[in-house]
């Protein structure tokens, strides 16, 4: 279905939980978030109904996210059922990778075709600091398990943080020389209560300054601008919600774990669907698509995101 600005909305990002086994500084408060009443969250059946409603409006691509989707007990069942919904051509997932050593193969078998795995640093001490509690060895074991499980595509995501990982841009990008995966750098977004200020924001051009040998691939990379290092096995992607927003080609709708449709990541507008039947959900989705703003408005460290939620409660 097209929105008021002619954009074809064919991509649903479904957050299956707002809980997580990490506490990344830019995403979650240290104490975690208060666990919501079970009754306030979408059930598995409601999630599948929502995917069916989305497919009836022409959505073909589904990304399962969170919070951390792999802490959800019934994640394999959700993925398997979502992948079987007629009209859904591709199910992908964004994960921190910590549970992939045991789940990479069953997830692939359940029908997940592509994985985005978060990795902000290659330094064990810095990984523990940014995630507040994670072990780098666990994340790397997850990435290795994913590489062995035969996914169609694996992308690593690093949030660019000035004074934290700008000295690792070369090391992270050079993973594309050794492994068949894409390395993507994402500008830090001023969301929720994340403790970072203006000084931590680095524009995507910082990557180009560090790596003058990067060549544009000329391919379409969704939200990412794609580049390659000579002799590489995968692309380097630059995602710039702030430096050069990509709202003009935004094809997404988001559904939070508590059943709110969000037409734009940075807007406070939400459309509830919990408890509705499939037709009711499809109607709400039409409204949300027609309510999609043209762009997210000025977004910088003076104009923080208008979304009232931190990333773990939206689904990044
Ligand atoms: N737990 C999973 C993970 O970390 O990949 C999925 C959910 S997480 C909210 C999705 C993505 O959002 C991650 O790649 C994370 O780095 C990114 N993210 C979270 N907060 C962010 C922020 N303030 N600015 C930019 N990216 C952010
Ligand atoms: Fe958890 Fe992902 Fe947020 Fe980190 S970015 S706290 S892994 S949801």
Coordinates of C-alpha atoms and ligand atoms in Angstrom, one line a residue:
X1 CA 0.0 0.0 0.0
X2 CA 1.2 3.5 -0.8
X3 CA 1.2 6.4 1.8
X4 CA 0.2 10.0 1.1
X5 CA 3.6 10.8 -0.3
X6 CA 3.6 7.9 -2.8
X7 CA 6.0 5.7 -0.8
X8 CA 5.2 1.9 -1.1
X9 CA 5.1 0.5 2.4
X10 CA 6.2 -3.1 2.2
X11 CA 8.3 -3.6 5.3
X12 CA 7.1 -4.4 8.8
X13 CA 9.4 -4.3 11.8
X14 CA 7.9 -6.4 14.6
X15 CA 9.2 -6.1 18.1
X16 CA 8.5 -9.3 19.9
X17 CA 9.7 -8.1 23.4
X18 CA 11.1 -5.0 25.0
X19 CA 13.3 -7.0 27.4
X20 CA 17.0 -7.7 26.7
X21 CA 19.9 -9.6 28.1
X22 CA 22.2 -6.5 27.6
X23 CA 21.9 -2.9 28.7
X24 CA 23.5 -0.9 26.0
X25 CA 24.3 2.7 27.2
X26 CA 22.5 4.3 24.2
X27 CA 19.4 2.1 24.4
X28 CA 18.4 1.0 27.9
X29 CA 18.5 2.3 31.4
X30 CA 21.0 0.5 33.7
X31 CA 18.3 -1.1 35.8
X32 CA 16.5 -2.4 32.7
X33 CA 12.9 -1.5 32.2
X34 CA 9.9 -2.4 34.5
X35 CA 8.4 -5.6 33.2
X36 CA 5.0 -4.8 31.8
X37 CA 2.0 -6.9 32.7
X38 CA 1.7 -9.9 30.5
X39 CA -1.8 -8.9 29.5
X40 CA -0.5 -5.6 28.0
X41 CA 1.8 -7.3 25.5
X42 CA 0.8 -8.9 22.2
X43 CA 0.4 -12.7 22.3
X44 CA 2.0 -14.9 19.7
X45 CA -1.4 -15.4 18.0
X46 CA -1.9 -11.6 17.9
X47 CA 1.6 -11.1 16.4
X48 CA 0.8 -13.7 13.6
X49 CA -2.6 -12.0 13.0
X50 CA -0.8 -8.7 12.7
X51 CA 1.6 -10.2 10.1
X52 CA -1.3 -11.6 8.2
X53 CA -3.0 -8.2 8.3
X54 CA 0.2 -6.6 7.1
X55 CA 0.6 -9.1 4.3
X56 CA -3.0 -8.4 3.1
X57 CA -1.9 -4.7 2.6
X58 CA 1.1 -5.7 0.5
X59 CA 3.8 -6.0 3.1
X60 CA 6.3 -8.6 1.9
X61 CA 9.3 -8.2 4.2
X62 CA 9.3 -8.8 8.0
X63 CA 12.0 -8.0 10.5
X64 CA 11.8 -9.5 13.9
X65 CA 13.4 -7.3 16.5
X66 CA 13.2 -6.1 20.1
X67 CA 14.5 -5.5 22.8
X68 CA 16.4 -8.8 22.2
X69 CA 14.2 -11.1 20.2
X70 CA 16.3 -14.2 21.2
X71 CA 15.3 -13.8 24.9
X72 CA 11.7 -14.5 23.9
X73 CA 10.8 -18.1 24.8
X74 CA 8.6 -18.8 21.8
X75 CA 10.8 -17.1 19.3
X76 CA 11.2 -20.1 17.0
X77 CA 7.5 -20.6 16.8
X78 CA 6.9 -16.9 16.1
X79 CA 9.5 -17.0 13.3
X80 CA 8.2 -20.2 11.8
X81 CA 4.6 -19.1 11.8
X82 CA 5.4 -15.7 10.4
X83 CA 7.6 -17.1 7.6
X84 CA 4.6 -19.3 6.6
X85 CA 2.2 -16.4 6.2
X86 CA 1.2 -16.1 2.5
X87 CA 2.7 -13.0 0.9
X88 CA 5.6 -12.8 3.4
X89 CA 8.7 -13.3 1.2
X90 CA 11.4 -12.7 3.6
X91 CA 11.8 -12.9 7.4
X92 CA 14.9 -11.2 8.9
X93 CA 16.0 -10.6 12.4
X94 CA 18.1 -8.0 14.3
X95 CA 19.8 -9.4 17.4
X96 CA 22.8 -8.8 19.7
X97 CA 23.9 -12.3 18.8
X98 CA 24.5 -13.5 22.4
X99 CA 22.1 -16.5 22.0
X100 CA 23.0 -17.4 18.4
X101 CA 25.4 -20.2 19.3
X102 CA 22.4 -22.3 20.3
X103 CA 19.8 -20.6 18.1
X104 CA 21.4 -19.8 14.7
X105 CA 20.6 -23.2 13.2
X106 CA 17.0 -23.6 14.5
X107 CA 16.2 -20.0 13.5
X108 CA 17.5 -20.7 10.0
X109 CA 15.3 -23.8 9.9
X110 CA 12.3 -21.8 11.1
X111 CA 12.7 -19.6 8.0
X112 CA 14.7 -16.6 9.0
X113 CA 16.9 -15.8 6.0
X114 CA 19.0 -12.8 7.0
X115 CA 20.5 -11.6 10.3
X116 CA 21.7 -8.2 11.5
X117 CA 23.9 -8.6 14.5
X118 CA 25.0 -5.7 16.7
X119 CA 28.7 -5.2 17.3
X120 CA 30.0 -1.8 18.4
X121 CA 33.6 -2.7 19.3
X122 CA 36.2 -5.5 19.0
X123 CA 37.7 -4.7 22.4
X124 CA 36.4 -6.9 25.3
X125 CA 36.7 -4.1 27.9
X126 CA 34.8 -1.6 25.7
X127 CA 32.2 -4.2 24.8
X128 CA 31.6 -4.8 28.6
X129 CA 31.4 -1.0 29.1
X130 CA 28.9 -0.2 26.2
X131 CA 26.6 -3.2 26.9
X132 CA 27.1 -2.7 30.7
X133 CA 27.1 -6.5 31.2
X134 CA 28.0 -8.3 27.9
X135 CA 31.0 -10.4 27.0
X136 CA 32.6 -9.9 23.6
X137 CA 33.4 -13.6 23.3
X138 CA 29.7 -14.4 23.4
X139 CA 28.8 -12.0 20.6
X140 CA 31.7 -13.2 18.5
X141 CA 30.7 -16.9 19.1
X142 CA 27.2 -15.8 17.9
X143 CA 28.5 -14.3 14.7
X144 CA 30.6 -17.4 14.0
X145 CA 27.6 -19.6 14.5
X146 CA 25.6 -17.4 12.1
X147 CA 28.3 -17.6 9.5
X148 CA 28.3 -21.4 9.8
X149 CA 24.5 -21.7 9.6
X150 CA 24.2 -20.6 6.0
X151 CA 22.2 -17.4 6.2
X152 CA 21.5 -15.6 2.9
X153 CA 23.0 -12.5 4.3
X154 CA 24.7 -11.4 7.6
X155 CA 25.2 -7.7 8.5
X156 CA 27.0 -6.4 11.5
X157 CA 25.7 -3.1 13.0
X158 CA 28.0 -0.7 14.9
X159 CA 26.6 2.6 16.4
X160 CA 29.2 5.3 15.7
X161 CA 30.1 6.9 19.0
X162 CA 32.7 9.7 19.2
X163 CA 35.4 9.0 21.8
X164 CA 34.3 5.4 22.0
X165 CA 34.7 3.5 18.7
X166 CA 35.9 6.0 16.2
X167 CA 39.4 4.6 16.6
X168 CA 38.0 1.2 15.5
X169 CA 36.4 2.2 12.2
X170 CA 39.3 0.6 10.2
X171 CA 39.3 -2.6 12.3
X172 CA 35.5 -3.1 12.1
X173 CA 35.4 -2.3 8.3
X174 CA 38.3 -4.7 7.7
X175 CA 36.1 -7.6 8.9
X176 CA 34.6 -7.4 5.4
X177 CA 38.0 -8.4 4.0
X178 CA 38.0 -11.6 6.0
X179 CA 34.4 -12.7 6.2
X180 CA 31.4 -12.7 3.9
X181 CA 29.4 -10.1 5.8
X182 CA 28.5 -6.4 5.6
X183 CA 29.7 -4.0 8.2
X184 CA 27.3 -1.1 8.8
X185 CA 27.9 2.1 10.8
X186 CA 24.9 3.8 12.2
X187 CA 24.8 7.4 13.4
X188 CA 23.9 7.6 17.1
X189 CA 20.3 8.9 17.5
X190 CA 19.2 11.2 20.3
X191 CA 16.5 8.8 21.6
X192 CA 14.9 8.4 25.0
X193 CA 17.1 9.0 28.0
X194 CA 20.3 7.8 26.4
X195 CA 23.2 9.4 28.3
X196 CA 25.1 10.6 25.3
X197 CA 25.3 14.3 24.3
X198 CA 26.3 16.1 21.2
X199 CA 30.0 15.3 21.6
X200 CA 29.3 11.6 21.0
X201 CA 27.5 12.1 17.7
X202 CA 29.7 11.4 14.7
X203 CA 28.4 12.0 11.2
X204 CA 28.6 9.1 8.7
X205 CA 31.2 11.1 6.8
X206 CA 33.7 10.3 9.7
X207 CA 33.9 6.8 8.2
X208 CA 34.7 8.1 4.7
X209 CA 37.3 10.4 6.2
X210 CA 39.0 7.4 8.0
X211 CA 38.7 5.1 5.0
X212 CA 39.4 7.1 1.8
X213 CA 39.9 3.8 -0.1
X214 CA 36.1 3.1 0.2
X215 CA 34.4 3.1 -3.1
X216 CA 30.6 3.5 -3.6
X217 CA 29.1 0.3 -5.0
X218 CA 26.3 2.1 -6.8
X219 CA 23.9 -0.6 -5.5
X220 CA 20.6 0.1 -3.6
X221 CA 21.2 -0.6 0.1
X222 CA 17.8 0.4 1.7
X223 CA 18.6 2.9 4.4
X224 CA 22.4 2.3 4.0
X225 CA 24.7 4.0 1.5
X226 CA 26.9 1.1 0.2
X227 CA 30.7 1.1 -0.2
X228 CA 33.4 -1.5 -0.7
X229 CA 37.0 -1.9 0.3
X230 CA 39.2 -3.2 -2.5
X231 CA 39.4 -7.1 -2.3
X232 CA 36.5 -7.4 0.2
X233 CA 33.9 -10.1 0.6
X234 CA 31.1 -7.8 1.8
X235 CA 30.0 -4.1 1.8
X236 CA 30.5 -1.3 4.2
X237 CA 27.1 0.4 4.8
X238 CA 26.6 3.9 6.2
X239 CA 23.3 4.7 7.8
X240 CA 22.7 8.4 8.5
X241 CA 19.3 9.2 10.1
X242 CA 20.8 12.6 11.1
X243 CA 23.5 13.6 8.7
X244 CA 21.4 12.8 5.6
X245 CA 18.0 11.4 6.4
X246 CA 16.4 8.7 4.2
X247 CA 12.7 9.5 4.9
X248 CA 12.0 10.1 1.2
X249 CA 12.4 6.4 0.5
X250 CA 11.1 5.1 3.9
X251 CA 9.1 1.9 3.3
X252 CA 8.6 0.9 7.0
X253 CA 5.9 0.4 9.5
X254 CA 6.7 -0.6 13.1
X255 CA 4.8 -2.6 15.6
X256 CA 5.8 -2.5 19.3
X257 CA 5.7 -5.5 21.6
X258 CA 2.8 -3.9 23.4
X259 CA 0.8 -3.6 20.2
X260 CA 1.3 0.0 19.0
X261 CA 1.8 0.7 15.4
X262 CA 4.4 3.4 14.9
X263 CA 4.4 5.0 11.4
X264 CA 7.7 6.8 12.1
X265 CA 10.5 5.9 14.5
X266 CA 10.8 9.5 15.7
X267 CA 7.2 10.6 16.0
X268 CA 5.0 10.1 19.1
X269 CA 2.0 9.0 17.0
X270 CA 0.9 5.4 17.9
X271 CA -2.0 3.3 16.7
X272 CA -3.1 0.5 19.1
X273 CA -4.0 -2.9 17.7
X274 CA -4.0 -5.2 20.7
X275 CA -7.2 -7.2 21.0
X276 CA -8.4 -6.4 17.4
X277 CA -9.3 -9.1 14.9
X278 CA -7.4 -9.4 11.6
X279 CA -9.7 -6.9 9.7
X280 CA -9.5 -4.4 12.6
X281 CA -5.7 -4.7 12.6
X282 CA -5.6 -4.2 8.8
X283 CA -7.8 -1.0 9.2
X284 CA -5.5 0.3 11.9
X285 CA -2.5 -0.4 9.6
X286 CA -4.1 1.5 6.8
X287 CA -4.6 4.5 9.1
X288 CA -1.1 4.3 10.4
X289 CA 0.3 4.1 6.8
X290 CA -1.8 7.1 5.8
X291 CA -0.6 8.9 9.0
X292 CA 3.1 8.4 8.1
X293 CA 4.7 11.9 8.2
X294 CA 6.8 13.1 5.2
X295 CA 9.9 13.1 7.3
X296 CA 10.9 12.8 10.9
X297 CA 11.5 16.6 11.3
X298 CA 14.7 18.2 12.6
X299 CA 16.5 15.6 14.5
X300 CA 19.7 16.5 16.3
X301 CA 21.0 17.0 19.8
X302 CA 19.0 20.2 20.2
X303 CA 15.9 18.6 18.7
X304 CA 15.7 15.1 20.3
X305 CA 13.5 12.4 18.9
X306 CA 9.8 13.1 19.6
X307 CA 9.2 9.4 20.2
X308 CA 8.4 8.9 23.9
X309 CA 10.1 5.5 23.9
X310 CA 13.7 4.4 24.0
X311 CA 14.9 2.0 21.3
X312 CA 14.4 -1.2 23.2
X313 CA 10.7 -0.3 23.6
X314 CA 10.3 0.6 19.9
X315 CA 12.2 -2.1 18.1
X316 CA 15.3 -0.8 16.3
Ligands
LIG1 N1 18.7 -6.3 20.6 C1 18.9 -6.3 19.2 C2 20.2 -5.6 18.8 O1 20.8 -5.0 19.6 O2 20.6 -5.8 17.6 C3 17.8 -5.6 18.4 C4 17.2 -4.4 19.0 S1 18.2 -3.0 19.0 C5 17.1 -1.7 19.7 C6 18.3 -2.6 17.3 C7 19.4 -1.7 16.8 O3 19.2 -0.4 17.3 C8 20.8 -2.1 17.3 O4 21.7 -2.2 16.2 C9 21.2 -0.9 18.1 O5 22.6 -0.7 18.0 C10 20.4 0.2 17.5 N2 20.2 1.3 18.4 C11 19.7 1.4 19.7 N3 19.7 2.6 20.2 C12 20.2 3.4 19.3 C13 20.5 4.8 19.2 N4 20.2 5.6 20.2 N5 21.0 5.3 18.0 C14 21.3 4.5 17.0 N6 21.1 3.1 17.0 C15 20.6 2.6 18.1
LIG2 FE1 19.5 -4.7 24.1 FE2 19.8 -4.3 21.5 FE3 19.1 -2.3 23.1 FE4 21.6 -3.3 23.3 S1 20.7 -2.2 21.5 S2 20.2 -2.9 25.0 S3 21.2 -5.4 22.8 S4 17.9 -4.0 22.7

